[in-house]
CSV table of C-alpha atoms and ligand atoms in Angstrom, one decimal:
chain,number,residue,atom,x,y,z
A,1,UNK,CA,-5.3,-9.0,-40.3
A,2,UNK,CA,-4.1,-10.2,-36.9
A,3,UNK,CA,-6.3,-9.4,-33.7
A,4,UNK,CA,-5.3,-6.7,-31.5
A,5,UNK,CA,-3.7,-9.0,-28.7
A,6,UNK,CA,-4.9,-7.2,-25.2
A,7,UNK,CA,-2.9,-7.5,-21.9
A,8,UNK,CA,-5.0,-6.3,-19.0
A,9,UNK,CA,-2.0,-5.7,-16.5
A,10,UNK,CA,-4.4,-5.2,-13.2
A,11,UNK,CA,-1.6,-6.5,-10.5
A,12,UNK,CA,-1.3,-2.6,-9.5
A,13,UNK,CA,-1.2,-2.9,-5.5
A,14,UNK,CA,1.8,-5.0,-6.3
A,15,UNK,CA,3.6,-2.5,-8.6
A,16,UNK,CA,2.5,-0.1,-11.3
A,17,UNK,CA,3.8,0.7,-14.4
A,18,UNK,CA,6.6,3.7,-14.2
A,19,UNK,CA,5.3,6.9,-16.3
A,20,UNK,CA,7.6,7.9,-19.7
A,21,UNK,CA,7.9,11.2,-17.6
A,22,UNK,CA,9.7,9.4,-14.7
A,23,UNK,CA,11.7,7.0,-16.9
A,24,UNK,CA,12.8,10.3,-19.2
A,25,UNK,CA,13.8,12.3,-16.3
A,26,UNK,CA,15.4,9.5,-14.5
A,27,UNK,CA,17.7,8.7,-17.7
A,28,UNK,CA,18.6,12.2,-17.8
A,29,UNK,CA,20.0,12.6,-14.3
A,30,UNK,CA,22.0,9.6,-14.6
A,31,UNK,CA,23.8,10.7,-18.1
A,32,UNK,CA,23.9,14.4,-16.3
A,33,UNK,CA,23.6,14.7,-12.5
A,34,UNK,CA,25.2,11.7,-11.5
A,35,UNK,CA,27.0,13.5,-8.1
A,36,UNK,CA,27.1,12.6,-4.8
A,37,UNK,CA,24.6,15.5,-2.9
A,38,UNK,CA,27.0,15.2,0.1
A,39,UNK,CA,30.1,16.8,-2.3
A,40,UNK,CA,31.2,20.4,-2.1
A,41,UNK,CA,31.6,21.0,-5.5
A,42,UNK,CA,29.0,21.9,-8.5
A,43,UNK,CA,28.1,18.5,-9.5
A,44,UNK,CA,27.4,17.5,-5.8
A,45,UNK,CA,25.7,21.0,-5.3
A,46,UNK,CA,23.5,20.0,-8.4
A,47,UNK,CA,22.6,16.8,-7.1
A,48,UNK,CA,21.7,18.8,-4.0
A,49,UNK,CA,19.5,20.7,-5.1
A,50,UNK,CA,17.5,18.1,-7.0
A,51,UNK,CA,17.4,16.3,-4.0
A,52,UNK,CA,16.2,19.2,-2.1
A,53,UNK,CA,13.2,20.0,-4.7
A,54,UNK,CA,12.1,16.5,-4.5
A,55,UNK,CA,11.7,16.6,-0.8
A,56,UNK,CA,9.6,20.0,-1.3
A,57,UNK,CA,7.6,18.3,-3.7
A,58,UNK,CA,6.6,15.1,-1.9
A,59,UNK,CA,6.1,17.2,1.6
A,60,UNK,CA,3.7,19.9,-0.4
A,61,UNK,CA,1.8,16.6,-1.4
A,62,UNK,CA,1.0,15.5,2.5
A,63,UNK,CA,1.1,19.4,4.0
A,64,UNK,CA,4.6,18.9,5.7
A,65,UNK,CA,7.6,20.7,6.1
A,66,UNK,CA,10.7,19.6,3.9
A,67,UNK,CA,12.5,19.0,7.2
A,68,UNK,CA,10.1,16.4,7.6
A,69,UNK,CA,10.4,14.1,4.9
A,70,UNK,CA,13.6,11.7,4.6
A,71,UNK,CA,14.5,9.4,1.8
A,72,UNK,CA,15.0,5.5,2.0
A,73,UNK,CA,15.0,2.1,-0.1
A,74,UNK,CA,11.3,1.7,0.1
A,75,UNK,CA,8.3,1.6,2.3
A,76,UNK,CA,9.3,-1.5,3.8
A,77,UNK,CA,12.7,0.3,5.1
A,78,UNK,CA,10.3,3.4,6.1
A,79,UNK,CA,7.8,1.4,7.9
A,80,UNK,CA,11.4,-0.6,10.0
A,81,UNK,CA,12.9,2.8,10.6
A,82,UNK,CA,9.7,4.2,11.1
A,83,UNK,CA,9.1,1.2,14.2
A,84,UNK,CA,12.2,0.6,15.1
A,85,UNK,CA,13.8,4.1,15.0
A,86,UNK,CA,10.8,5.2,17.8
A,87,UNK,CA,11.6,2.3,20.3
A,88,UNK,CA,15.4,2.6,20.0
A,89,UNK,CA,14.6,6.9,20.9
A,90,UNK,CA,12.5,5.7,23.6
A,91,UNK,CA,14.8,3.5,24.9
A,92,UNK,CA,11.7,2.1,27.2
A,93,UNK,CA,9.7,-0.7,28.0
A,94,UNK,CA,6.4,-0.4,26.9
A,95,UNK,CA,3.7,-2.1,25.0
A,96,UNK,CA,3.0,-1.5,20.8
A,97,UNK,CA,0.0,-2.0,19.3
A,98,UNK,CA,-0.9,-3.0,15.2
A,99,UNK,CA,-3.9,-3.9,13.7
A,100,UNK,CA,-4.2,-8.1,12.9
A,101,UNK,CA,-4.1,-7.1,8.4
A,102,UNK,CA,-0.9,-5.4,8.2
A,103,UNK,CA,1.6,-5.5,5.2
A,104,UNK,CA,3.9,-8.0,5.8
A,105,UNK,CA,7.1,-5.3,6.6
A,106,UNK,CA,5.0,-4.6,9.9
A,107,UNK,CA,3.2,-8.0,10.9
A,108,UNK,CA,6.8,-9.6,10.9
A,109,UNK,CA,8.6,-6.5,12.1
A,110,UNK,CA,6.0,-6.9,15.1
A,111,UNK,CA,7.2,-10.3,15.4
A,112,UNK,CA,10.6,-9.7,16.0
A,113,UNK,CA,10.4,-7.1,18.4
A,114,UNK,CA,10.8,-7.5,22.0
A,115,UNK,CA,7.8,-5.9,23.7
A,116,UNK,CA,4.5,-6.4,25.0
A,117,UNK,CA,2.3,-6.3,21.3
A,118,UNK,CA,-1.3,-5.8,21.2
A,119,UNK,CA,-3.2,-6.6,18.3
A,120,UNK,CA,-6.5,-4.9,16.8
A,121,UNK,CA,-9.3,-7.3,15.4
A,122,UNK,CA,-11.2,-6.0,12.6
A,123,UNK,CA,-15.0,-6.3,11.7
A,124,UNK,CA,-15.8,-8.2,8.4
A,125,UNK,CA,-15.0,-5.4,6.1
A,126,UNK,CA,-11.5,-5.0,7.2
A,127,UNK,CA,-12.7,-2.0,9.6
A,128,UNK,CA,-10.6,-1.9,12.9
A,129,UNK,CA,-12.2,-1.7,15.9
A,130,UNK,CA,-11.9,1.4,17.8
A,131,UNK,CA,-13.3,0.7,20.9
A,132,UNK,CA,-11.2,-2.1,21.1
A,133,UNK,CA,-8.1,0.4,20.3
A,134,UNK,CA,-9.1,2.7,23.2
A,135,UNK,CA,-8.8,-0.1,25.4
A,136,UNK,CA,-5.5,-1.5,24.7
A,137,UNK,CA,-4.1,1.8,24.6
A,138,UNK,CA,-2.9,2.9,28.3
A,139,UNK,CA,0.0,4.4,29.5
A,140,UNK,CA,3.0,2.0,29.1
A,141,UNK,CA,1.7,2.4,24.7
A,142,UNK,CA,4.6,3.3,23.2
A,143,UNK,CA,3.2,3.2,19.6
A,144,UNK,CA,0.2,2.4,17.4
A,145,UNK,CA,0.8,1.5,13.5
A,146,UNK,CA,-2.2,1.0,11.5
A,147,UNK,CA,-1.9,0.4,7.7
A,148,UNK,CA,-4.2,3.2,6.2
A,149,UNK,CA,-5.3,1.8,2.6
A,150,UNK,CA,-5.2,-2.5,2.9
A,151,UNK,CA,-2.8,-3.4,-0.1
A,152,UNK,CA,-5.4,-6.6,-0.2
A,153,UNK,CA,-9.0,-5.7,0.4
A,154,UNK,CA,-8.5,-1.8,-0.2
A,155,UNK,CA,-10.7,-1.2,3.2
A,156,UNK,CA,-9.7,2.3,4.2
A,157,UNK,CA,-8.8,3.4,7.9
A,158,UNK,CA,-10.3,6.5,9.4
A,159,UNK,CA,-7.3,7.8,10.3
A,160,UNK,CA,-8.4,11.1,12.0
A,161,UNK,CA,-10.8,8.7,14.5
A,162,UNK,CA,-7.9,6.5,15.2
A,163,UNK,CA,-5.5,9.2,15.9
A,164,UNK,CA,-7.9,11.3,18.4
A,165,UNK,CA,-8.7,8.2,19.8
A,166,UNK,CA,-4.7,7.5,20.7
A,167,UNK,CA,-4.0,11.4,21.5
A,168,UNK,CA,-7.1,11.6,24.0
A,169,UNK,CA,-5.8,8.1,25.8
A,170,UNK,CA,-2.3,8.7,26.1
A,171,UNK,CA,-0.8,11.9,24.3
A,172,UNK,CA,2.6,10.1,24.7
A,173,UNK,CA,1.8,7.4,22.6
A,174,UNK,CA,3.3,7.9,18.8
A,175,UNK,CA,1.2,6.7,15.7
A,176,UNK,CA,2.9,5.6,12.8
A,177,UNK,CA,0.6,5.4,8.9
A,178,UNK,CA,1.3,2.9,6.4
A,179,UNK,CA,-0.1,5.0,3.5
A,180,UNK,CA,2.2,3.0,0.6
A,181,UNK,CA,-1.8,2.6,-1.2
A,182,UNK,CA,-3.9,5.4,0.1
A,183,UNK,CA,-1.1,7.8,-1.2
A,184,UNK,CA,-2.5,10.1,-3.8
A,185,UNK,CA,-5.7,7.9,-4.2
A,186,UNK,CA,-6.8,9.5,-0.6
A,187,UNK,CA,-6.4,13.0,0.4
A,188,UNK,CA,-3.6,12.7,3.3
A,189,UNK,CA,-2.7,15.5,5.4
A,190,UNK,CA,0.0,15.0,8.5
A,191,UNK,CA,-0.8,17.7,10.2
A,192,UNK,CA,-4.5,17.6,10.2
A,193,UNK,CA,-4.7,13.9,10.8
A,194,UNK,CA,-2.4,14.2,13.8
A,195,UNK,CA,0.5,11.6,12.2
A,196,UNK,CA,3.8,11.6,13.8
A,197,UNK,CA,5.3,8.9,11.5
A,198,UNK,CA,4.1,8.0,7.9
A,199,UNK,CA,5.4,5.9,5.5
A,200,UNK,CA,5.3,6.5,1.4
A,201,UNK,CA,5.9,4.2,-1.5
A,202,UNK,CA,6.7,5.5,-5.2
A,203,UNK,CA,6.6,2.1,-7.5
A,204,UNK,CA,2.8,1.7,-6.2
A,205,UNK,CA,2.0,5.4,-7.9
A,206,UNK,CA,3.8,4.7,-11.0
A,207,UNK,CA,7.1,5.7,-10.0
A,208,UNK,CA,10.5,3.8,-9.7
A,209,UNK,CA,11.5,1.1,-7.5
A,210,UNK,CA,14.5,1.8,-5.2
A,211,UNK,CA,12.7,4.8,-3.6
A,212,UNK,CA,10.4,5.7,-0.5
A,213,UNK,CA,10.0,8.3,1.8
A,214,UNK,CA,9.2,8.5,5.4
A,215,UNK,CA,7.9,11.8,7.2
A,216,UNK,CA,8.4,12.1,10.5
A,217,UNK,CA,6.9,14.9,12.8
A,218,UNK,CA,10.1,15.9,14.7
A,219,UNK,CA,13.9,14.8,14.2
A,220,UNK,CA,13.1,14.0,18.1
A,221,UNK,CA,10.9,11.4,17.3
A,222,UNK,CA,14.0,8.6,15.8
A,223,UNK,CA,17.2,7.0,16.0
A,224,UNK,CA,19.0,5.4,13.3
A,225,UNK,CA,18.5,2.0,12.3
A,226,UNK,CA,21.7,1.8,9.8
A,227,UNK,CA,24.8,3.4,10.8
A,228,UNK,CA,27.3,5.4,8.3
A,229,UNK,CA,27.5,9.1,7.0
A,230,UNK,CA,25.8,12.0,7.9
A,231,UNK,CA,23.0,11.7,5.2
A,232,UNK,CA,19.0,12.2,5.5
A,233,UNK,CA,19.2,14.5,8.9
A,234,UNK,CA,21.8,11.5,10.6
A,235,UNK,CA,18.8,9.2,10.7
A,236,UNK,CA,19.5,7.4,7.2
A,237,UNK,CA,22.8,6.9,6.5
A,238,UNK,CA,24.0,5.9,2.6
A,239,UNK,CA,24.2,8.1,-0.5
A,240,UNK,CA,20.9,9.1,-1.6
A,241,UNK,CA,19.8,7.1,-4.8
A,242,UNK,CA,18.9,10.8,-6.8
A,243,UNK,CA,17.6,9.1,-9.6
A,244,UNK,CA,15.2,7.4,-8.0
A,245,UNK,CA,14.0,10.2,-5.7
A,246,UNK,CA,13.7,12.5,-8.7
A,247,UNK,CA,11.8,9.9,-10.0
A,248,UNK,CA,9.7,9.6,-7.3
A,249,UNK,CA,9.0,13.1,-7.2
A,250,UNK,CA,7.9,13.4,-10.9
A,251,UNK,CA,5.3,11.0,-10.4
A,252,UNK,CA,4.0,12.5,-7.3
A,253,UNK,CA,3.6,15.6,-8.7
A,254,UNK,CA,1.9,14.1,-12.1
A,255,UNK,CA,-0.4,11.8,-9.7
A,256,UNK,CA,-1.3,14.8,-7.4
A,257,UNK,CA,-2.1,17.4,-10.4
A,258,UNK,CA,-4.4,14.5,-11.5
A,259,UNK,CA,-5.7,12.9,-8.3
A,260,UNK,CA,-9.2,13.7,-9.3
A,261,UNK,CA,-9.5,12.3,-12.5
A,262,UNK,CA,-7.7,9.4,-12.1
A,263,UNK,CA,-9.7,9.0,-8.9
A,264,UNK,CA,-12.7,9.5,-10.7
A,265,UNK,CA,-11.3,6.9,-13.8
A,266,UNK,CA,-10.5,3.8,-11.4
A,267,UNK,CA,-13.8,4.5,-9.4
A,268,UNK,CA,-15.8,3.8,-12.7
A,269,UNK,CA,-13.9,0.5,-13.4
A,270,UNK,CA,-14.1,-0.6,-10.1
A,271,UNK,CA,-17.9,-0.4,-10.5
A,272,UNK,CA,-17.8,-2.1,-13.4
A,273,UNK,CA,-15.8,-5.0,-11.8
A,274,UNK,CA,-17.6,-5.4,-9.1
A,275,UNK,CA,-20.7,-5.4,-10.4
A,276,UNK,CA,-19.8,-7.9,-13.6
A,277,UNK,CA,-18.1,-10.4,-11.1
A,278,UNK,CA,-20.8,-10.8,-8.8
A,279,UNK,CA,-22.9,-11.5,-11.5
A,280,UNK,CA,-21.2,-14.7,-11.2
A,281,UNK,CA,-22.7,-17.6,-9.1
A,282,UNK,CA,-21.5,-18.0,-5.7
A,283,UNK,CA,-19.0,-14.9,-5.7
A,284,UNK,CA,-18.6,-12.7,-2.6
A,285,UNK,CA,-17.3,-9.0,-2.8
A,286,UNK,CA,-14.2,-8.9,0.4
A,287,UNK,CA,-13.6,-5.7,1.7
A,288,UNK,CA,-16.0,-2.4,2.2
A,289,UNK,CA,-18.9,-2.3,0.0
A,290,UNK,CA,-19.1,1.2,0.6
A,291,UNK,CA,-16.7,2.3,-2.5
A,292,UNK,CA,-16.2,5.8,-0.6
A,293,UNK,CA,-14.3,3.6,2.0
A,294,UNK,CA,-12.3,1.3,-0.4
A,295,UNK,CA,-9.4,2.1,-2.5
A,296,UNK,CA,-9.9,3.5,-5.9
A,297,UNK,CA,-8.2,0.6,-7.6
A,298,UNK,CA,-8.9,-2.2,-5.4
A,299,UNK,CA,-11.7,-5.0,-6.1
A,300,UNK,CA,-11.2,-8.6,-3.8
A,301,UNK,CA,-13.7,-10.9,-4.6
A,302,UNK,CA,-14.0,-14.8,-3.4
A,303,UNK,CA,-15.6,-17.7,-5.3
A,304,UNK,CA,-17.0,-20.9,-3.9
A,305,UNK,CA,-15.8,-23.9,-4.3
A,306,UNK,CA,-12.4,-23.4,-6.8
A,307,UNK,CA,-8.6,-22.3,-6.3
A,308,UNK,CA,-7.8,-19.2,-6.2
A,309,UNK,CA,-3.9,-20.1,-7.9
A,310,UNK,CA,-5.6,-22.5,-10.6
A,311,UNK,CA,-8.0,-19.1,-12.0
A,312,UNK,CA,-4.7,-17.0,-11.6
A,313,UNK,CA,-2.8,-19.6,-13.9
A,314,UNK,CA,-5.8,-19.7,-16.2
A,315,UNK,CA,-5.6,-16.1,-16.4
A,316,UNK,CA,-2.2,-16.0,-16.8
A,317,UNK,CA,-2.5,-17.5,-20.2
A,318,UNK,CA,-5.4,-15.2,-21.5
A,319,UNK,CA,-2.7,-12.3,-20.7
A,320,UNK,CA,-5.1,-11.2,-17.6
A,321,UNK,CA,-2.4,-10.4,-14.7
A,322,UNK,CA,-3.8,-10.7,-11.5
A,323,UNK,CA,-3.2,-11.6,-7.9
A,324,UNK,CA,-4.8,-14.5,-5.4
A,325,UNK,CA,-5.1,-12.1,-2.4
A,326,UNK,CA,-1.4,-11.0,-1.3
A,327,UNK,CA,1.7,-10.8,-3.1
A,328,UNK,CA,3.9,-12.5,0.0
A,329,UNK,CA,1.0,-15.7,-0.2
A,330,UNK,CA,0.9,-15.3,-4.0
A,331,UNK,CA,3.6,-18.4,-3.6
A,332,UNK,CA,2.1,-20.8,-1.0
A,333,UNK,CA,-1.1,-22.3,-0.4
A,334,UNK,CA,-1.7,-20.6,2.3
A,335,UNK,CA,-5.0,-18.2,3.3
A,336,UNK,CA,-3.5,-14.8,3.6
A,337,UNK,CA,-3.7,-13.4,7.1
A,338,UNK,CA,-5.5,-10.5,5.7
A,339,UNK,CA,-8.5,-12.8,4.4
A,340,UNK,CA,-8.1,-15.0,7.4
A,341,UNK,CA,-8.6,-12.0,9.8
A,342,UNK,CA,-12.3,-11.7,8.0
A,343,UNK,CA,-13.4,-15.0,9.4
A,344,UNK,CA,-15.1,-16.2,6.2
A,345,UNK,CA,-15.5,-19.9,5.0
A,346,UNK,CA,-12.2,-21.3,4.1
A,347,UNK,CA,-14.0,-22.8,1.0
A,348,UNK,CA,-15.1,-19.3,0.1
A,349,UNK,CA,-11.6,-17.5,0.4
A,350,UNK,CA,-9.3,-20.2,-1.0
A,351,UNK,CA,-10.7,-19.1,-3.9
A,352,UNK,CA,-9.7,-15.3,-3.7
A,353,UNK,CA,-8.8,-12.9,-6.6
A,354,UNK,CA,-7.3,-9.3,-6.3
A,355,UNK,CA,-7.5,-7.1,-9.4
A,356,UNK,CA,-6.3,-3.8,-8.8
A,357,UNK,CA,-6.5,-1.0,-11.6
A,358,UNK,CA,-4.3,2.2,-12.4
A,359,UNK,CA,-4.6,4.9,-14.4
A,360,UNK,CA,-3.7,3.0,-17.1
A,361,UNK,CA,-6.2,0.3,-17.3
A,362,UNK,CA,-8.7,0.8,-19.7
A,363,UNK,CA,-12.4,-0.3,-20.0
A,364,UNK,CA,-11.4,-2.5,-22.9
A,365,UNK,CA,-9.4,-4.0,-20.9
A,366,UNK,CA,-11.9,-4.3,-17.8
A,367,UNK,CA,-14.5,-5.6,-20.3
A,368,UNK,CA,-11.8,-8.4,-21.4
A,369,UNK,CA,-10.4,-9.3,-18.1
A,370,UNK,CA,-14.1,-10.0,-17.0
A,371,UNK,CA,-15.3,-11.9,-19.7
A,372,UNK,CA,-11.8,-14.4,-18.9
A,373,UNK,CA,-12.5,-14.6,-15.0
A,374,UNK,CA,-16.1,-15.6,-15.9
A,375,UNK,CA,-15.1,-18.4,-18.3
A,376,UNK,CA,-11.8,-19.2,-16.1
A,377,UNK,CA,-14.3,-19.7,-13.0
A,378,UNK,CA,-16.7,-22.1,-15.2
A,379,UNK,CA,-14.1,-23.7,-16.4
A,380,UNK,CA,-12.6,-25.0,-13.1
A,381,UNK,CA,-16.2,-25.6,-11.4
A,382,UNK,CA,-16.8,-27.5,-14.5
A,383,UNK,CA,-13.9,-29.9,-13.6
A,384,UNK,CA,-13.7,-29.1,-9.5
A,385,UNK,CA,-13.9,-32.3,-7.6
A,386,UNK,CA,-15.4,-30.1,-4.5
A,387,UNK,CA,-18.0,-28.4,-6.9
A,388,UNK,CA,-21.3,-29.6,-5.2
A,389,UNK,CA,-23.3,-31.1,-8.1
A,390,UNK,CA,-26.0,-28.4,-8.3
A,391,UNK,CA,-23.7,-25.9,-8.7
A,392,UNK,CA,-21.7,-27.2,-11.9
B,401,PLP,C1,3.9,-2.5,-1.1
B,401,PLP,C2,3.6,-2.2,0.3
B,401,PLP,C3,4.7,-2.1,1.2
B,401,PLP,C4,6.1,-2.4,0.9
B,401,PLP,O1,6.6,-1.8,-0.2
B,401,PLP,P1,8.0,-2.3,-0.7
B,401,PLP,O2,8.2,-1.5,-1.9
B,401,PLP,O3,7.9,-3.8,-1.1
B,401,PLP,O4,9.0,-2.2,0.3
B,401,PLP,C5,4.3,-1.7,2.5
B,401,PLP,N1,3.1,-1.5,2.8
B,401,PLP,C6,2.0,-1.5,2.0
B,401,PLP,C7,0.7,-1.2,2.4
B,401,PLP,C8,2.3,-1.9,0.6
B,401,PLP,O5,1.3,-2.0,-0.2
């Protein structure tokens, strides 16, 4: 008999793994309710009214209104109109103010926007400083956007400190939440956090590519970024993608009826992780080592002395998918910005690997994946020309 081959897929902060439920109901709608919700007649109404349902479903999940929530591409269109569709409503100059490990979709938004920015350090866990927020706030801040769960080293924001902090400085001053990670693996409530713009992903929760949603405290708030019809309250023009949002909506409602226990499932993993890899010599946990302030799914841990890309290849071929630190880096040599902002040796975090679980992953496959790094990581000391002799 042939060995069970196993396939530990733990590349989740990339993308997950759409549910049979979201695939099903997303084949569905495009044999059946493939109108345009924008038509007068039964099949547009139809496609209305699914759309409509979905945007109750996703604003229940956060404690919004309906009113609130508007559809786009994904989070890196929510987090632009998000940015850009504040400024262009200000119409003023100002300054704007991010923390220094952003997603890429803000860093290099920042960096093509023509204001004063400010940047937030952050201590070697990933934590922002907030004293240092309060001071670059003042009252030319025109906005503060602060990524809640890191997509690389899973540290997780105290939003409610940041936002009293901005509110009691200048109650002007908007703040915009990345939450494309922290959503459904963190409780997240707009109105008691004090969020006026918050962006949500659905292919990190195991829903569909092609959809994301951005709430948004008041239709005041934004301006258009894209100009067309009169779709998404005038501020996103372009016929919805239903299947997609449908999509997105079944999963959010499967991930929040089971928030808990999948919660409670990647937690135990993550342990188990953690504690097997640091077992290893000269390995150094990235990110909160307080779990209660990391993501679920998120472990980041460094290795002396190898490459990151060459244990990701060796992986590769033992079916363990993982990631070197950041998707957008996955491709260069580069030290993500992310890791860079930690100030750790360069010899440490070269050698950088992110697994990130799901519901999905099991311990069999934990057990596997961990047994491969620990060989993978011999294996290239063994033959590393910067391996110190002792450590070989
Ligand atoms: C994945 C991700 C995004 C961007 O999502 P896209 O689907 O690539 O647009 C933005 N922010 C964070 C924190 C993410 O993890």
């Amino acid at each position: 008999m042939e060995a069970i081959k196993i396939e530990a897929y733990l590349d989740n902060a990339a993308t997950t793994k759409p549910l049979k439920e979201v695939i099903d109901i997303m084949v569905q709608i495009q044999r059946n309710n493939y109108g345009n919700p924008s038509s007068l007649h039964k099949l547009g109404i139809d496609a209305d009214n699914l759309l409509n349902n979905a945007r109750n479903i996703i604003a229940k999940s956060i404690n919004a209104k309906p009113e609130q929530i508007l559809f786009t591409s994904s989070a890196t269109e929510s987090n632009n109109l998000a940015i850009m569709g504040a400024l262009k409503r200000l119409n003023k100059k100002g300054n704007i103010i991010t923390s220094v490990i952003e997603h890429s979709s803000v860093k290099n938004l920042f960096n093509n926007l023509e204001y004063e920015k400010r940047y937030i350090s952050v201590d070697k866990e990933g934590f922002i400083n907030l004293e240092q927020l309060e001071s670059l706030i003042d009252e030319n801040t025109l906005l503060v956007s602060i990524i809640h769960g890191n997509n690389e080293i899973g540290t997780i924001q105290d939003i409610k400190k940041i936002s009293t902090i901005i509110k009691n400085k200048n109650k002007n001053t908007l703040f915009h939440v990345d939450a494309s990670q922290s959503f459904t693996k963190t409780d997240i409530d707009v109105k008691e956090l004090d969020i006026d713009l918050l962006t949500l992903n659905s292919h990190k929760i195991h829903g569909p590519k092609g959809a994301s949603a951005l709430f948004f405290k008041s239709k005041r708030l934004l301006k258009p970024i894209l100009f067309g019809g009169h779709q998404e309250f005038n501020l996103r023009p372009g016929t919805e993608n239903i299947p997609a949002i449908i999509g997105f909506a079944k999963a959010v409602e499967i991930a929040m009826n089971e928030k808990d226990k999948n919660i409670l499932h990647m937690r135990k993993l993550q342990k188990f992780f953690i504690e097997e890899l640091l077992k290893i010599p000269r390995s150094e946990l990235n990110g909160p080592s307080d779990l209660d302030k990391r993501l679920c799914n998120n472990i980041n841990i460094s290795f002396d002395f190898i490459e990151g890309e060459a244990l990701l290849m060796l992986l590769n071929h033992e079916n363990v998918y993982v990631s070197t630190g950041s998707a957008c880096s996955s491709k260069t040599l580069e030290i993500s910005h992310v890791l860079a902002a930690l100030n750790k040796p360069i010899q440490l975090v070269q050698g950088t690997l992110r697994v990130s679980t799901s519901k999905f992953t099991t311990m069999e496959e934990a057990k596997y994946a961990v047994e491969k790094i620990r060989s993978a990581v011999k294996a290239l000391r063994k033959i590393s020309h910067l391996t110190p002799e002792e450590l070989r």
